[in-house]
mmCIF file of C-alpha atoms in Angstrom:
data_model
loop_
_atom_site.group_PDB
_atom_site.id
_atom_site.type_symbol
_atom_site.label_atom_id
_atom_site.label_comp_id
_atom_site.label_asym_id
_atom_site.label_seq_id
_atom_site.Cartn_x
_atom_site.Cartn_y
_atom_site.Cartn_z
ATOM 1 C CA MET A 200 -53.428 -4.090 9.898
ATOM 2 C CA LYS A 201 -50.800 -5.270 12.178
ATOM 3 C CA GLY A 202 -50.421 -8.531 10.045
ATOM 4 C CA ASN A 203 -49.868 -6.363 6.872
ATOM 5 C CA LYS A 204 -47.206 -4.139 8.558
ATOM 6 C CA GLN A 205 -45.249 -7.093 9.395
ATOM 7 C CA ARG A 206 -45.286 -8.637 6.148
ATOM 8 C CA TYR A 207 -44.028 -5.322 4.634
ATOM 9 C CA LEU A 208 -41.181 -4.941 7.111
ATOM 10 C CA VAL A 209 -40.365 -8.474 6.457
ATOM 11 C CA SER A 210 -40.439 -7.802 2.551
ATOM 12 C CA LEU A 211 -38.708 -4.756 3.059
ATOM 13 C CA CYS A 212 -35.578 -6.552 4.881
ATOM 14 C CA LEU A 213 -35.484 -9.449 2.075
ATOM 15 C CA VAL A 214 -35.153 -6.394 -0.428
ATOM 16 C CA VAL A 215 -32.310 -4.798 1.683
ATOM 17 C CA LEU A 216 -30.590 -8.283 2.117
ATOM 18 C CA LEU A 217 -30.602 -8.824 -1.797
ATOM 19 C CA MET A 218 -29.563 -5.625 -2.525
ATOM 20 C CA THR A 219 -26.598 -5.944 -0.183
ATOM 21 C CA MET A 220 -26.016 -9.281 -1.851
ATOM 22 C CA ALA A 221 -26.089 -7.822 -5.048
ATOM 23 C CA SER A 222 -23.656 -5.006 -4.230
ATOM 24 C CA CYS A 223 -21.271 -7.803 -3.008
ATOM 25 C CA SER A 224 -21.317 -9.775 -5.947
ATOM 26 C CA ASN A 225 -18.615 -10.129 -8.434
ATOM 27 C CA ASP A 226 -17.556 -12.681 -11.351
ATOM 28 C CA PHE A 227 -14.008 -12.307 -10.886
ATOM 29 C CA GLU A 228 -11.680 -15.230 -10.169
ATOM 30 C CA PRO A 229 -8.009 -14.768 -8.844
ATOM 31 C CA LYS A 230 -7.159 -18.060 -10.705
ATOM 32 C CA GLU A 231 -7.808 -15.941 -13.840
ATOM 33 C CA ILE A 232 -4.541 -13.930 -12.872
ATOM 34 C CA THR A 233 -1.176 -14.830 -14.108
ATOM 35 C CA TRP A 234 1.805 -13.615 -12.651
ATOM 36 C CA GLU A 235 5.055 -12.044 -13.796
ATOM 37 C CA HIS A 236 8.167 -12.358 -11.595
ATOM 38 C CA ILE A 237 11.166 -10.300 -12.070
ATOM 39 C CA SER A 238 14.405 -9.649 -9.848
ATOM 40 C CA ILE A 239 17.125 -7.364 -10.943
ATOM 41 C CA GLU A 240 20.065 -6.185 -9.414
ATOM 42 C CA HIS A 241 22.423 -3.641 -10.665
ATOM 43 C CA ILE A 242 25.875 -2.558 -8.996
ATOM 44 C CA GLN A 243 28.108 -0.042 -9.963
ATOM 45 C CA PRO A 244 30.981 -1.207 -11.710
ATOM 46 C CA GLU A 245 34.269 -1.108 -9.164
ATOM 47 C CA ASP A 246 36.070 1.248 -11.664
ATOM 48 C CA ASP A 247 35.457 3.960 -9.078
ATOM 49 C CA PRO A 248 35.977 2.537 -5.564
ATOM 50 C CA GLN A 249 34.787 5.716 -3.629
ATOM 51 C CA ALA A 250 31.390 5.747 -5.427
ATOM 52 C CA GLY A 251 28.802 3.492 -5.456
ATOM 53 C CA ILE A 252 25.349 2.868 -6.934
ATOM 54 C CA SER A 253 23.240 -0.096 -6.039
ATOM 55 C CA TYR A 254 19.452 -0.725 -7.538
ATOM 56 C CA LYS A 255 17.605 -3.863 -6.562
ATOM 57 C CA PHE A 256 14.216 -4.661 -7.841
ATOM 58 C CA ASP A 257 12.043 -7.517 -6.977
ATOM 59 C CA ILE A 258 8.696 -7.081 -8.624
ATOM 60 C CA GLU A 259 5.558 -9.418 -9.068
ATOM 61 C CA LEU A 260 2.699 -8.015 -11.165
ATOM 62 C CA PRO A 261 -0.420 -9.403 -12.481
ATOM 63 C CA SER A 262 0.250 -10.292 -16.002
ATOM 64 C CA THR A 263 -3.008 -11.488 -17.772
ATOM 65 C CA ARG A 264 -3.724 -9.261 -20.587
ATOM 66 C CA ASN A 265 -7.269 -10.623 -21.739
ATOM 67 C CA ARG A 266 -8.889 -8.588 -18.749
ATOM 68 C CA SER A 267 -9.155 -4.756 -18.927
ATOM 69 C CA ILE A 268 -9.566 -4.440 -15.065
ATOM 70 C CA ILE A 269 -6.377 -6.500 -14.596
ATOM 71 C CA THR A 270 -4.447 -4.544 -17.105
ATOM 72 C CA SER A 271 -5.535 -1.268 -15.354
ATOM 73 C CA ILE A 272 -4.351 -2.643 -12.125
ATOM 74 C CA ARG A 273 -1.155 -3.558 -13.633
ATOM 75 C CA ASN A 274 -0.307 -0.100 -15.137
ATOM 76 C CA ARG A 275 -1.495 1.842 -12.259
ATOM 77 C CA LEU A 276 0.984 -0.333 -10.193
ATOM 78 C CA MET A 277 3.835 0.705 -12.529
ATOM 79 C CA GLU A 278 3.211 4.103 -12.263
ATOM 80 C CA ILE A 279 3.063 3.877 -8.448
ATOM 81 C CA ILE A 280 6.682 1.981 -8.549
ATOM 82 C CA PHE A 281 8.332 4.223 -10.674
ATOM 83 C CA ALA A 282 6.685 7.559 -9.049
ATOM 84 C CA HIS A 283 4.824 8.660 -12.221
ATOM 85 C CA ASP A 284 2.518 10.653 -10.153
ATOM 86 C CA LEU A 285 5.537 12.614 -8.097
ATOM 87 C CA PHE A 286 7.865 13.876 -10.667
ATOM 88 C CA ASP A 287 7.916 15.504 -14.098
ATOM 89 C CA ASP A 288 10.161 12.634 -15.193
ATOM 90 C CA THR A 289 11.286 11.911 -18.738
ATOM 91 C CA LEU A 290 11.093 7.791 -18.076
ATOM 92 C CA ALA A 291 8.667 6.485 -20.410
ATOM 93 C CA ILE A 292 6.922 3.612 -18.661
ATOM 94 C CA LYS A 293 6.515 0.664 -21.077
ATOM 95 C CA TYR A 294 3.476 -1.024 -19.498
ATOM 96 C CA ASP A 295 3.984 -4.152 -21.348
ATOM 97 C CA ASN A 296 7.335 -4.648 -20.496
ATOM 98 C CA LEU A 297 8.315 -4.629 -16.920
ATOM 99 C CA ASN A 298 11.986 -5.728 -17.668
ATOM 100 C CA ALA A 299 12.551 -2.855 -20.015
ATOM 101 C CA THR A 300 11.065 -0.319 -17.533
ATOM 102 C CA ILE A 301 13.322 -1.324 -14.896
ATOM 103 C CA THR A 302 16.362 -1.102 -17.423
ATOM 104 C CA SER A 303 15.397 2.250 -18.493
ATOM 105 C CA TYR A 304 14.496 3.712 -15.171
ATOM 106 C CA ILE A 305 17.980 2.418 -13.486
ATOM 107 C CA SER A 306 19.780 4.162 -16.708
ATOM 108 C CA HIS A 307 17.805 7.181 -16.324
ATOM 109 C CA GLU A 308 18.485 7.446 -12.568
ATOM 110 C CA LYS A 309 22.042 6.626 -12.699
ATOM 111 C CA SER A 310 22.753 9.278 -15.031
ATOM 112 C CA LEU A 311 21.207 11.772 -12.915
ATOM 113 C CA ILE A 312 23.207 10.766 -9.969
ATOM 114 C CA LEU A 313 26.489 10.896 -11.755
ATOM 115 C CA ARG A 314 25.829 14.208 -13.109
ATOM 116 C CA MET A 315 25.456 15.185 -9.210
ATOM 117 C CA ALA A 316 28.774 13.863 -8.241
ATOM 118 C CA ASP A 317 32.225 15.802 -8.697
ATOM 119 C CA PRO A 318 35.030 13.720 -8.418
ATOM 120 C CA ASN A 319 37.052 16.740 -8.004
ATOM 121 C CA ASP A 320 35.893 17.510 -4.763
ATOM 122 C CA PRO A 321 38.319 16.706 -2.000
ATOM 123 C CA PHE A 322 35.422 15.341 0.004
ATOM 124 C CA TYR A 323 34.223 13.063 -2.929
ATOM 125 C CA PHE A 324 32.918 9.905 -1.460
ATOM 126 C CA TRP A 325 29.229 9.004 -1.822
ATOM 127 C CA ARG A 326 26.852 5.963 -1.987
ATOM 128 C CA TRP A 327 23.498 5.496 -3.480
ATOM 129 C CA GLU A 328 21.167 2.496 -3.013
ATOM 130 C CA GLU A 329 17.426 2.158 -3.897
ATOM 131 C CA HIS A 330 15.860 -1.271 -3.464
ATOM 132 C CA ILE A 331 12.080 -1.936 -3.895
ATOM 133 C CA THR A 332 9.997 -4.748 -3.659
ATOM 134 C CA LEU A 333 6.336 -5.402 -4.932
ATOM 135 C CA LYS A 334 4.589 -8.572 -3.899
ATOM 136 C CA PRO A 335 0.713 -9.476 -4.047
ATOM 137 C CA LEU A 336 -0.607 -10.237 -0.520
ATOM 138 C CA GLU A 337 -4.334 -11.050 -1.400
ATOM 139 C CA ALA A 338 -5.861 -11.759 -4.237
ATOM 140 C CA ASN A 339 -9.702 -12.609 -4.194
ATOM 141 C CA PRO A 340 -12.977 -12.025 -5.982
ATOM 142 C CA THR A 341 -13.627 -8.737 -3.902
ATOM 143 C CA PHE A 342 -10.242 -6.898 -3.867
ATOM 144 C CA LEU A 343 -6.274 -7.313 -4.564
ATOM 145 C CA VAL A 344 -3.749 -6.199 -2.071
ATOM 146 C CA PHE A 345 -0.222 -5.322 -2.953
ATOM 147 C CA GLU A 346 2.720 -4.700 -0.230
ATOM 148 C CA LEU A 347 5.601 -2.217 -1.804
ATOM 149 C CA LYS A 348 8.628 -1.943 0.455
ATOM 150 C CA SER A 349 11.195 0.636 -0.661
ATOM 151 C CA TYR A 350 14.908 1.205 0.744
ATOM 152 C CA THR A 351 16.909 4.185 -0.295
ATOM 153 C CA TYR A 352 20.327 5.695 0.596
ATOM 154 C CA THR A 353 21.444 8.929 -0.841
ATOM 155 C CA GLY A 354 23.881 10.027 1.983
ATOM 156 C CA GLY A 355 23.581 11.584 5.312
ATOM 157 C CA ALA A 356 23.079 9.775 8.798
ATOM 158 C CA HIS A 357 20.722 6.957 7.656
ATOM 159 C CA ASP A 358 18.789 5.467 4.923
ATOM 160 C CA ASN A 359 15.114 5.749 4.512
ATOM 161 C CA PHE A 360 12.672 2.827 4.091
ATOM 162 C CA GLY A 361 8.735 2.332 4.176
ATOM 163 C CA THR A 362 5.871 0.254 3.447
ATOM 164 C CA LYS A 363 2.902 1.264 1.251
ATOM 165 C CA TYR A 364 -0.367 -1.153 0.845
ATOM 166 C CA ILE A 365 -2.127 -0.665 -2.379
ATOM 167 C CA THR A 366 -5.626 -2.179 -2.244
ATOM 168 C CA PHE A 367 -7.672 -2.594 -5.413
ATOM 169 C CA ASP A 368 -11.362 -3.099 -6.048
ATOM 170 C CA ALA A 369 -11.611 -6.363 -8.020
ATOM 171 C CA GLU A 370 -14.678 -5.482 -9.664
ATOM 172 C CA THR A 371 -13.839 -1.901 -11.009
ATOM 173 C CA GLY A 372 -9.733 -2.033 -10.847
ATOM 174 C CA ARG A 373 -9.734 1.113 -8.804
ATOM 175 C CA ILE A 374 -7.598 1.935 -5.770
ATOM 176 C CA VAL A 375 -9.667 1.392 -2.589
ATOM 177 C CA HIS A 376 -9.263 4.653 -0.426
ATOM 178 C CA TYR A 377 -10.180 4.323 3.416
ATOM 179 C CA THR A 378 -12.792 6.671 2.849
ATOM 180 C CA ASP A 379 -14.507 4.201 0.583
ATOM 181 C CA LEU A 380 -14.727 1.665 3.348
ATOM 182 C CA TRP A 381 -16.265 3.840 5.991
ATOM 183 C CA MET A 382 -19.535 5.340 6.173
ATOM 184 C CA PRO A 383 -19.288 9.535 6.119
ATOM 185 C CA ASP A 384 -20.379 10.034 9.411
ATOM 186 C CA SER A 385 -17.836 7.331 10.919
ATOM 187 C CA ILE A 386 -14.770 8.791 10.220
ATOM 188 C CA ILE A 387 -14.310 10.560 13.577
ATOM 189 C CA ALA A 388 -15.428 7.144 15.397
ATOM 190 C CA LEU A 389 -12.701 5.467 13.445
ATOM 191 C CA ASN A 390 -9.999 7.888 14.422
ATOM 192 C CA HIS A 391 -10.949 8.036 18.041
ATOM 193 C CA LEU A 392 -10.711 4.022 17.859
ATOM 194 C CA LEU A 393 -7.227 4.253 16.334
ATOM 195 C CA SER A 394 -6.119 6.848 18.858
ATOM 196 C CA ASP A 395 -7.489 4.527 21.455
ATOM 197 C CA LYS A 396 -5.505 1.581 20.074
ATOM 198 C CA LEU A 397 -2.348 3.635 19.695
ATOM 199 C CA PHE A 398 -2.566 4.121 23.491
ATOM 200 C CA GLU A 399 -2.776 0.357 24.068
ATOM 201 C CA TYR A 400 0.068 -0.166 21.533
ATOM 202 C CA LYS A 401 2.490 2.170 23.625
ATOM 203 C CA GLN A 402 1.531 0.580 26.725
ATOM 204 C CA ASN A 403 2.015 -3.146 25.920
ATOM 205 C CA ASP A 404 5.572 -2.480 24.479
ATOM 206 C CA ALA A 405 8.001 -1.508 26.742
ATOM 207 C CA ASN A 406 10.714 -0.514 24.225
ATOM 208 C CA LEU A 407 8.336 2.428 23.119
ATOM 209 C CA ASP A 408 9.008 5.904 24.641
ATOM 210 C CA ASP A 409 5.858 7.716 24.814
ATOM 211 C CA ALA A 410 7.693 10.909 24.514
ATOM 212 C CA GLU A 411 8.970 9.984 21.138
ATOM 213 C CA PHE A 412 5.858 9.880 19.380
ATOM 214 C CA TRP A 413 4.790 13.056 18.169
ATOM 215 C CA ILE A 414 1.032 12.787 18.231
ATOM 216 C CA GLU A 415 -1.682 11.701 20.554
ATOM 217 C CA ASP A 416 -4.472 11.430 18.220
ATOM 218 C CA LEU A 417 -4.208 8.925 15.208
ATOM 219 C CA PHE A 418 -6.086 9.343 11.954
ATOM 220 C CA ALA A 419 -6.674 6.784 9.440
ATOM 221 C CA THR A 420 -4.861 6.832 6.198
ATOM 222 C CA ASP A 421 -4.827 5.103 2.856
ATOM 223 C CA ASN A 422 -2.157 2.902 3.995
ATOM 224 C CA PHE A 423 -4.112 -0.079 5.123
ATOM 225 C CA ARG A 424 -4.342 -3.820 4.244
ATOM 226 C CA ILE A 425 -7.451 -5.940 5.004
ATOM 227 C CA THR A 426 -7.101 -9.598 6.382
ATOM 228 C CA SER A 427 -9.463 -12.171 7.206
ATOM 229 C CA ASP A 428 -10.118 -10.670 10.731
ATOM 230 C CA SER A 429 -8.771 -7.105 10.673
ATOM 231 C CA ILE A 430 -7.796 -4.096 8.956
ATOM 232 C CA TYR A 431 -4.516 -2.858 9.710
ATOM 233 C CA PHE A 432 -3.143 0.473 9.281
ATOM 234 C CA THR A 433 0.651 1.108 8.930
ATOM 235 C CA TYR A 434 2.429 4.320 9.823
ATOM 236 C CA ASN A 435 6.183 4.550 8.366
ATOM 237 C CA PRO A 436 9.130 6.361 10.185
ATOM 238 C CA TYR A 437 8.619 10.323 10.884
ATOM 239 C CA GLU A 438 4.864 9.990 10.142
ATOM 240 C CA ILE A 439 3.943 9.454 14.226
ATOM 241 C CA ALA A 440 7.109 8.735 15.747
ATOM 242 C CA ALA A 441 10.973 9.046 15.609
ATOM 243 C CA TYR A 442 12.820 7.274 13.006
ATOM 244 C CA CYS A 443 14.452 5.144 15.149
ATOM 245 C CA TYR A 444 11.201 3.435 16.205
ATOM 246 C CA GLY A 445 10.612 2.319 12.903
ATOM 247 C CA GLU A 446 6.920 1.442 11.177
ATOM 248 C CA HIS A 447 3.978 0.908 13.382
ATOM 249 C CA THR A 448 0.921 -1.083 12.413
ATOM 250 C CA ILE A 449 -2.581 -0.660 14.372
ATOM 251 C CA GLY A 450 -5.158 -3.042 14.041
ATOM 252 C CA ILE A 451 -9.023 -2.726 13.998
ATOM 253 C CA SER A 452 -10.756 -6.047 14.227
ATOM 254 C CA THR A 453 -13.855 -7.318 12.022
ATOM 255 C CA GLU A 454 -16.011 -6.916 15.213
ATOM 256 C CA GLU A 455 -14.788 -3.263 15.676
ATOM 257 C CA ALA A 456 -15.035 -2.199 11.961
ATOM 258 C CA MET A 457 -18.278 -3.824 11.010
ATOM 259 C CA PRO A 458 -20.619 -1.178 12.623
ATOM 260 C CA TYR A 459 -18.946 1.603 10.672
ATOM 261 C CA LEU A 460 -18.269 0.200 7.526
ATOM 262 C CA ARG A 461 -20.358 1.035 4.115
ATOM 263 C CA LYS A 462 -22.223 -1.785 3.180
ATOM 264 C CA SER A 463 -21.099 -1.702 -0.329
ATOM 265 C CA SER A 464 -17.291 -1.422 0.780
ATOM 266 C CA VAL A 465 -15.038 -4.455 -0.106
ATOM 267 C CA ALA A 466 -14.255 -5.123 3.514
ATOM 268 C CA PHE A 467 -17.765 -5.578 4.209
ATOM 269 C CA CYS A 468 -18.524 -7.490 1.411
ATOM 270 C CA TYR A 469 -15.096 -9.836 1.959
ATOM 271 C CA TRP A 470 -15.936 -10.239 5.462
ATOM 272 C CA THR A 471 -19.845 -10.879 4.860
ATOM 273 C CA ASN A 472 -19.015 -13.643 2.148
ATOM 274 C CA ASN A 473 -16.622 -15.335 4.203
ATOM 275 C CA LYS A 474 -18.107 -15.906 7.537
#
């Protein structure tokens, strides 16, 4: 009876292992991707020395068109870049023509800006800048990670800037949210771990004034990136601290994260397959 039980347990373990391996398998190959890189700069002509408009785009997108997943990823990135989800905009995104979309976006935004300016105002003097950079950080058989950096100045005391990381599942083409990585009952443990990391982060940097941080308990967000040995969460100006302290990045190592990850998550599969 004891021997039968042991054989049953061994068989069960093998089934679980095979199921985990199957959930992490994917026939996607990064070498199948070709990339489109466009850099465009537009500066307001100097016919009005008191006004300035500056647009800079440096964008690298996947351009392979014979795979529906890559096409879906490309289209979703373009929607994020041009704020398709945020504004009821009249801009029509040309998904197959990045250059035309950028040109249309600049023209569209410029017309709105010029309508807001009144040269007859005695205090008329203004400047408008928008710089956007998108580049791939990782493309492997499990996931793709893109880094989107933005800079804007529309008047006032200072500019605004930030970094957004977008992770795509290479098998489905869908955006990976942090809740897709962690087991549901581990989110609280994750937030406690991040809060402990924040405390260590502040203690290890003599330039950080604890009083300038607006929170003591840190929460996970979708602004993360996965590397070979960690998951890094990035918090932009004003999210957890004063603007003058800029961005803050808190890392959780592989060893710390693995006990809490879903076995089917891209992070678990990536780290398991690359040991």
